[in-house]
Every structure is written in C-alpha cells, then in structure tokens.
Amino acid sequence: MPQNGCCVYCKCTFQRSPYRPQQAVCSRPECQRRRRADYHRRKLEVDPEYRQVVRDSQKQWWDEHPHYQKQHRQKNPELIESNRQRQRGRDQRRRVQRLVRNNLALNLKPSISEIWLLGPRVRDLDRNNLASAQVLILPAVGHLPADVCPS
Ligand SMILES: [Zn+2]
C-alpha cells in the first residue's frame, strides 16, 4: 500500500509512489525543480567526476555556440546599455583613484557610497585644470544603479 508523505519543500501531504517508498518530494513541478537543483548542487560539491562532466558539457556548449553571447546582446540591446553604464562607472572610479594618487581629490566621507569633492569635470582635472567643485557620489562598483550615469 502506498504511504502518505510530507514534501520536504512545500510541506504538503502527498501519496508516495509504491515503487519509491523513500520518496520525500511531491510531484509538483516547482518541488521537482528544487529537488533536481539541490541534487545537482550537492553532486557538484561531493563528486569531482560529476563536476568534470558538467564542466566539459558547458565547454562543449560554448564551443558549439560561439556567437551566442553576441546574438544574445543583439537581441537584448538594454544589456549593452547597462553594461556601458557600468563601464562608465568603473572608468570614472578609475579616474578618481588616479586623482587621489596625484593628491588632486580628497575623500570627504568614506562609506559604502564614497563621496568625493572634485572639479567640474574629472577629465579636466586630469590635466591639472582645477575649477569650482562638485560632489560626486560613486556607489561601490558592482552595485551601480542604472540611473547613476545619465546619458
Ligand atoms: Zn512539494
């Protein structure tokens, strides 16, 4: 006789398959998806051979789809724009760091968002062209909100 079980994910009661008395997960697609994902994660941790197989098949996929990333970007132009904005943020940060090394900028208040006092344009400052100041707030790289760099 099949027994009732309690799903480890959604906690619902389900009827175990008579062929799988150890079954711990119900048949809902979401729970099955989580079961497979957990299995995959666990396997990657403990099984070096499995890790290698996954790595090989990922490499093979990329070898067979060399233009995937390019096509993916073409189909999603907003990705290009957000990458560009992130890059702009990194560039600006690099310029600021160079200014700090040259003692042209002063870190006013260290925090997660750094606040720097700078001349009107960082590029001008690079050429030692000091003028009236503005405050630039640079979020930590990698957490740049999309609206930081107006285009
Ligand atoms: Zn479930």
PDB file of C-alpha atoms and ligand atoms in Angstrom:
ATOM      1  CA  MET A   1       0.000   0.000   0.000  1.00  0.00           C
ATOM      2  CA  PRO A   2       1.352   3.465  -0.890  1.00  0.00           C
ATOM      3  CA  GLN A   3       2.002   5.684   2.103  1.00  0.00           C
ATOM      4  CA  ASN A   4       1.423   9.368   2.572  1.00  0.00           C
ATOM      5  CA  GLY A   5       4.487  11.572   2.779  1.00  0.00           C
ATOM      6  CA  CYS A   6       5.168  15.173   3.687  1.00  0.00           C
ATOM      7  CA  CYS A   7       7.004  17.057   0.949  1.00  0.00           C
ATOM      8  CA  VAL A   8      10.347  18.424   2.229  1.00  0.00           C
ATOM      9  CA  TYR A   9       9.860  21.593   0.147  1.00  0.00           C
ATOM     10  CA  CYS A  10       6.219  22.654   0.191  1.00  0.00           C
ATOM     11  CA  LYS A  11       5.233  20.606   3.277  1.00  0.00           C
ATOM     12  CA  CYS A  12       2.107  19.354   1.538  1.00  0.00           C
ATOM     13  CA  THR A  13       0.923  15.816   2.070  1.00  0.00           C
ATOM     14  CA  PHE A  14       1.327  13.607  -0.966  1.00  0.00           C
ATOM     15  CA  GLN A  15       0.932   9.952  -1.790  1.00  0.00           C
ATOM     16  CA  ARG A  16       4.236   8.150  -2.254  1.00  0.00           C
ATOM     17  CA  SER A  17       4.680   6.026  -5.316  1.00  0.00           C
ATOM     18  CA  PRO A  18       4.521   2.358  -4.346  1.00  0.00           C
ATOM     19  CA  TYR A  19       7.790   1.937  -6.266  1.00  0.00           C
ATOM     20  CA  ARG A  20       9.580   4.683  -4.327  1.00  0.00           C
ATOM     21  CA  PRO A  21       8.811   4.289  -0.635  1.00  0.00           C
ATOM     22  CA  GLN A  22      11.656   6.713   0.235  1.00  0.00           C
ATOM     23  CA  GLN A  23      10.143   9.489  -1.890  1.00  0.00           C
ATOM     24  CA  ALA A  24      10.467  12.775   0.050  1.00  0.00           C
ATOM     25  CA  VAL A  25       9.309  15.285  -2.554  1.00  0.00           C
ATOM     26  CA  CYS A  26       5.828  15.670  -4.020  1.00  0.00           C
ATOM     27  CA  SER A  27       5.247  15.727  -7.769  1.00  0.00           C
ATOM     28  CA  ARG A  28       4.534  19.436  -8.142  1.00  0.00           C
ATOM     29  CA  PRO A  29       6.788  20.870 -10.866  1.00  0.00           C
ATOM     30  CA  GLU A  30       8.216  23.534  -8.555  1.00  0.00           C
ATOM     31  CA  CYS A  31       9.180  20.943  -5.920  1.00  0.00           C
ATOM     32  CA  GLN A  32      10.668  18.620  -8.530  1.00  0.00           C
ATOM     33  CA  ARG A  33      12.657  21.515  -9.956  1.00  0.00           C
ATOM     34  CA  ARG A  34      14.040  22.275  -6.481  1.00  0.00           C
ATOM     35  CA  ARG A  35      14.829  18.598  -5.921  1.00  0.00           C
ATOM     36  CA  ARG A  36      16.834  18.432  -9.151  1.00  0.00           C
ATOM     37  CA  ALA A  37      18.614  21.722  -8.406  1.00  0.00           C
ATOM     38  CA  ASP A  38      19.568  20.545  -4.903  1.00  0.00           C
ATOM     39  CA  TYR A  39      20.742  17.219  -6.252  1.00  0.00           C
ATOM     40  CA  HIS A  40      22.857  18.997  -8.857  1.00  0.00           C
ATOM     41  CA  ARG A  41      24.361  21.378  -6.260  1.00  0.00           C
ATOM     42  CA  ARG A  42      25.097  18.553  -3.821  1.00  0.00           C
ATOM     43  CA  LYS A  43      26.615  16.395  -6.561  1.00  0.00           C
ATOM     44  CA  LEU A  44      28.860  19.256  -7.675  1.00  0.00           C
ATOM     45  CA  GLU A  45      30.136  19.559  -4.108  1.00  0.00           C
ATOM     46  CA  VAL A  46      30.920  15.933  -3.442  1.00  0.00           C
ATOM     47  CA  ASP A  47      31.591  14.351  -6.832  1.00  0.00           C
ATOM     48  CA  PRO A  48      34.674  15.551  -8.742  1.00  0.00           C
ATOM     49  CA  GLU A  49      33.802  13.337 -11.703  1.00  0.00           C
ATOM     50  CA  TYR A  50      30.334  14.878 -11.955  1.00  0.00           C
ATOM     51  CA  ARG A  51      31.959  18.316 -11.720  1.00  0.00           C
ATOM     52  CA  GLN A  52      34.228  17.458 -14.628  1.00  0.00           C
ATOM     53  CA  VAL A  53      31.343  16.175 -16.743  1.00  0.00           C
ATOM     54  CA  VAL A  54      29.366  19.364 -16.127  1.00  0.00           C
ATOM     55  CA  ARG A  55      32.404  21.496 -16.946  1.00  0.00           C
ATOM     56  CA  ASP A  56      33.049  19.538 -20.142  1.00  0.00           C
ATOM     57  CA  SER A  57      29.472  19.790 -21.326  1.00  0.00           C
ATOM     58  CA  GLN A  58      29.399  23.523 -20.588  1.00  0.00           C
ATOM     59  CA  LYS A  59      32.602  23.976 -22.547  1.00  0.00           C
ATOM     60  CA  GLN A  60      31.191  21.904 -25.388  1.00  0.00           C
ATOM     61  CA  TRP A  61      28.050  24.039 -25.414  1.00  0.00           C
ATOM     62  CA  TRP A  62      30.091  27.240 -25.686  1.00  0.00           C
ATOM     63  CA  ASP A  63      32.243  25.662 -28.409  1.00  0.00           C
ATOM     64  CA  GLU A  64      29.095  24.833 -30.369  1.00  0.00           C
ATOM     65  CA  HIS A  65      27.522  28.254 -29.792  1.00  0.00           C
ATOM     66  CA  PRO A  66      30.425  30.656 -30.278  1.00  0.00           C
ATOM     67  CA  HIS A  67      28.150  33.531 -31.286  1.00  0.00           C
ATOM     68  CA  TYR A  68      25.609  33.048 -28.530  1.00  0.00           C
ATOM     69  CA  GLN A  69      26.799  35.940 -26.393  1.00  0.00           C
ATOM     70  CA  LYS A  70      26.933  38.329 -29.350  1.00  0.00           C
ATOM     71  CA  GLN A  71      23.463  37.326 -30.571  1.00  0.00           C
ATOM     72  CA  HIS A  72      22.116  37.469 -27.040  1.00  0.00           C
ATOM     73  CA  ARG A  73      23.347  41.070 -26.763  1.00  0.00           C
ATOM     74  CA  GLN A  74      21.914  41.997 -30.153  1.00  0.00           C
ATOM     75  CA  LYS A  75      18.526  40.668 -29.113  1.00  0.00           C
ATOM     76  CA  ASN A  76      18.728  42.482 -25.784  1.00  0.00           C
ATOM     77  CA  PRO A  77      20.026  45.974 -26.527  1.00  0.00           C
ATOM     78  CA  GLU A  78      19.224  47.082 -22.970  1.00  0.00           C
ATOM     79  CA  LEU A  79      22.030  44.757 -21.806  1.00  0.00           C
ATOM     80  CA  ILE A  80      24.517  46.710 -23.884  1.00  0.00           C
ATOM     81  CA  GLU A  81      23.319  49.971 -22.375  1.00  0.00           C
ATOM     82  CA  SER A  82      23.511  48.717 -18.788  1.00  0.00           C
ATOM     83  CA  ASN A  83      26.975  47.231 -19.436  1.00  0.00           C
ATOM     84  CA  ARG A  84      28.008  50.558 -20.898  1.00  0.00           C
ATOM     85  CA  GLN A  85      26.747  52.381 -17.842  1.00  0.00           C
ATOM     86  CA  ARG A  86      28.571  50.010 -15.539  1.00  0.00           C
ATOM     87  CA  GLN A  87      31.732  50.519 -17.582  1.00  0.00           C
ATOM     88  CA  ARG A  88      31.290  54.286 -17.368  1.00  0.00           C
ATOM     89  CA  GLY A  89      31.036  53.954 -13.596  1.00  0.00           C
ATOM     90  CA  ARG A  90      34.227  51.887 -13.490  1.00  0.00           C
ATOM     91  CA  ASP A  91      36.042  54.363 -15.750  1.00  0.00           C
ATOM     92  CA  GLN A  92      35.003  57.252 -13.580  1.00  0.00           C
ATOM     93  CA  ARG A  93      36.103  55.439 -10.459  1.00  0.00           C
ATOM     94  CA  ARG A  94      39.476  54.687 -12.007  1.00  0.00           C
ATOM     95  CA  ARG A  95      39.909  58.335 -12.921  1.00  0.00           C
ATOM     96  CA  VAL A  96      39.079  59.336  -9.360  1.00  0.00           C
ATOM     97  CA  GLN A  97      41.590  56.846  -7.987  1.00  0.00           C
ATOM     98  CA  ARG A  98      44.258  58.318 -10.248  1.00  0.00           C
ATOM     99  CA  LEU A  99      43.368  61.792  -8.977  1.00  0.00           C
ATOM    100  CA  VAL A 100      43.715  60.572  -5.401  1.00  0.00           C
ATOM    101  CA  ARG A 101      47.195  59.255  -6.137  1.00  0.00           C
ATOM    102  CA  ASN A 102      48.082  62.672  -7.550  1.00  0.00           C
ATOM    103  CA  ASN A 103      46.616  64.390  -4.489  1.00  0.00           C
ATOM    104  CA  LEU A 104      44.009  66.154  -6.619  1.00  0.00           C
ATOM    105  CA  ALA A 105      40.975  64.644  -4.926  1.00  0.00           C
ATOM    106  CA  LEU A 106      40.073  64.278  -1.302  1.00  0.00           C
ATOM    107  CA  ASN A 107      37.828  61.543   0.046  1.00  0.00           C
ATOM    108  CA  LEU A 108      35.443  63.533   2.202  1.00  0.00           C
ATOM    109  CA  LYS A 109      33.430  60.757   3.755  1.00  0.00           C
ATOM    110  CA  PRO A 110      34.300  57.074   3.365  1.00  0.00           C
ATOM    111  CA  SER A 111      31.203  54.919   3.316  1.00  0.00           C
ATOM    112  CA  ILE A 112      29.610  52.278   1.113  1.00  0.00           C
ATOM    113  CA  SER A 113      28.916  55.122  -1.273  1.00  0.00           C
ATOM    114  CA  GLU A 114      32.066  57.186  -1.479  1.00  0.00           C
ATOM    115  CA  ILE A 115      31.693  60.946  -1.686  1.00  0.00           C
ATOM    116  CA  TRP A 116      34.413  62.840  -3.489  1.00  0.00           C
ATOM    117  CA  LEU A 117      34.950  66.541  -3.943  1.00  0.00           C
ATOM    118  CA  LEU A 118      36.094  67.235  -7.474  1.00  0.00           C
ATOM    119  CA  GLY A 119      36.433  69.903 -10.107  1.00  0.00           C
ATOM    120  CA  PRO A 120      33.672  70.347 -12.704  1.00  0.00           C
ATOM    121  CA  ARG A 121      34.988  67.612 -14.945  1.00  0.00           C
ATOM    122  CA  VAL A 122      37.224  64.759 -13.926  1.00  0.00           C
ATOM    123  CA  ARG A 123      38.881  64.770 -17.341  1.00  0.00           C
ATOM    124  CA  ASP A 124      39.847  68.437 -16.948  1.00  0.00           C
ATOM    125  CA  LEU A 125      41.255  67.694 -13.527  1.00  0.00           C
ATOM    126  CA  ASP A 126      43.421  65.014 -15.083  1.00  0.00           C
ATOM    127  CA  ARG A 127      45.089  67.860 -16.918  1.00  0.00           C
ATOM    128  CA  ASN A 128      45.548  69.795 -13.658  1.00  0.00           C
ATOM    129  CA  ASN A 129      42.758  72.174 -14.616  1.00  0.00           C
ATOM    130  CA  LEU A 130      41.237  72.844 -11.206  1.00  0.00           C
ATOM    131  CA  ALA A 131      37.989  74.825 -11.017  1.00  0.00           C
ATOM    132  CA  SER A 132      34.854  75.044  -8.908  1.00  0.00           C
ATOM    133  CA  ALA A 133      33.905  71.847  -7.185  1.00  0.00           C
ATOM    134  CA  GLN A 134      31.051  69.383  -7.425  1.00  0.00           C
ATOM    135  CA  VAL A 135      30.172  66.409  -5.312  1.00  0.00           C
ATOM    136  CA  LEU A 136      30.265  63.021  -6.990  1.00  0.00           C
ATOM    137  CA  ILE A 137      28.679  60.067  -5.256  1.00  0.00           C
ATOM    138  CA  LEU A 138      30.102  56.812  -6.527  1.00  0.00           C
ATOM    139  CA  PRO A 139      28.361  53.644  -5.422  1.00  0.00           C
ATOM    140  CA  ALA A 140      30.511  50.593  -4.830  1.00  0.00           C
ATOM    141  CA  VAL A 141      31.402  49.013  -8.176  1.00  0.00           C
ATOM    142  CA  GLY A 142      29.117  46.110  -8.951  1.00  0.00           C
ATOM    143  CA  HIS A 143      26.092  47.673  -7.275  1.00  0.00           C
ATOM    144  CA  LEU A 144      25.702  50.544  -9.673  1.00  0.00           C
ATOM    145  CA  PRO A 145      22.049  51.518 -10.095  1.00  0.00           C
ATOM    146  CA  ALA A 146      21.029  52.033 -13.697  1.00  0.00           C
ATOM    147  CA  ASP A 147      20.255  55.728 -13.244  1.00  0.00           C
ATOM    148  CA  VAL A 148      23.648  56.841 -11.922  1.00  0.00           C
ATOM    149  CA  CYS A 149      25.050  57.878 -15.271  1.00  0.00           C
ATOM    150  CA  PRO A 150      22.588  59.974 -17.252  1.00  0.00           C
ATOM    151  CA  SER A 151      23.287  59.545 -20.927  1.00  0.00           C
TER     152      SER A 151
HETATM  153 ZN    ZN B   1       6.086  19.731  -2.720  1.00  0.00          ZN
END
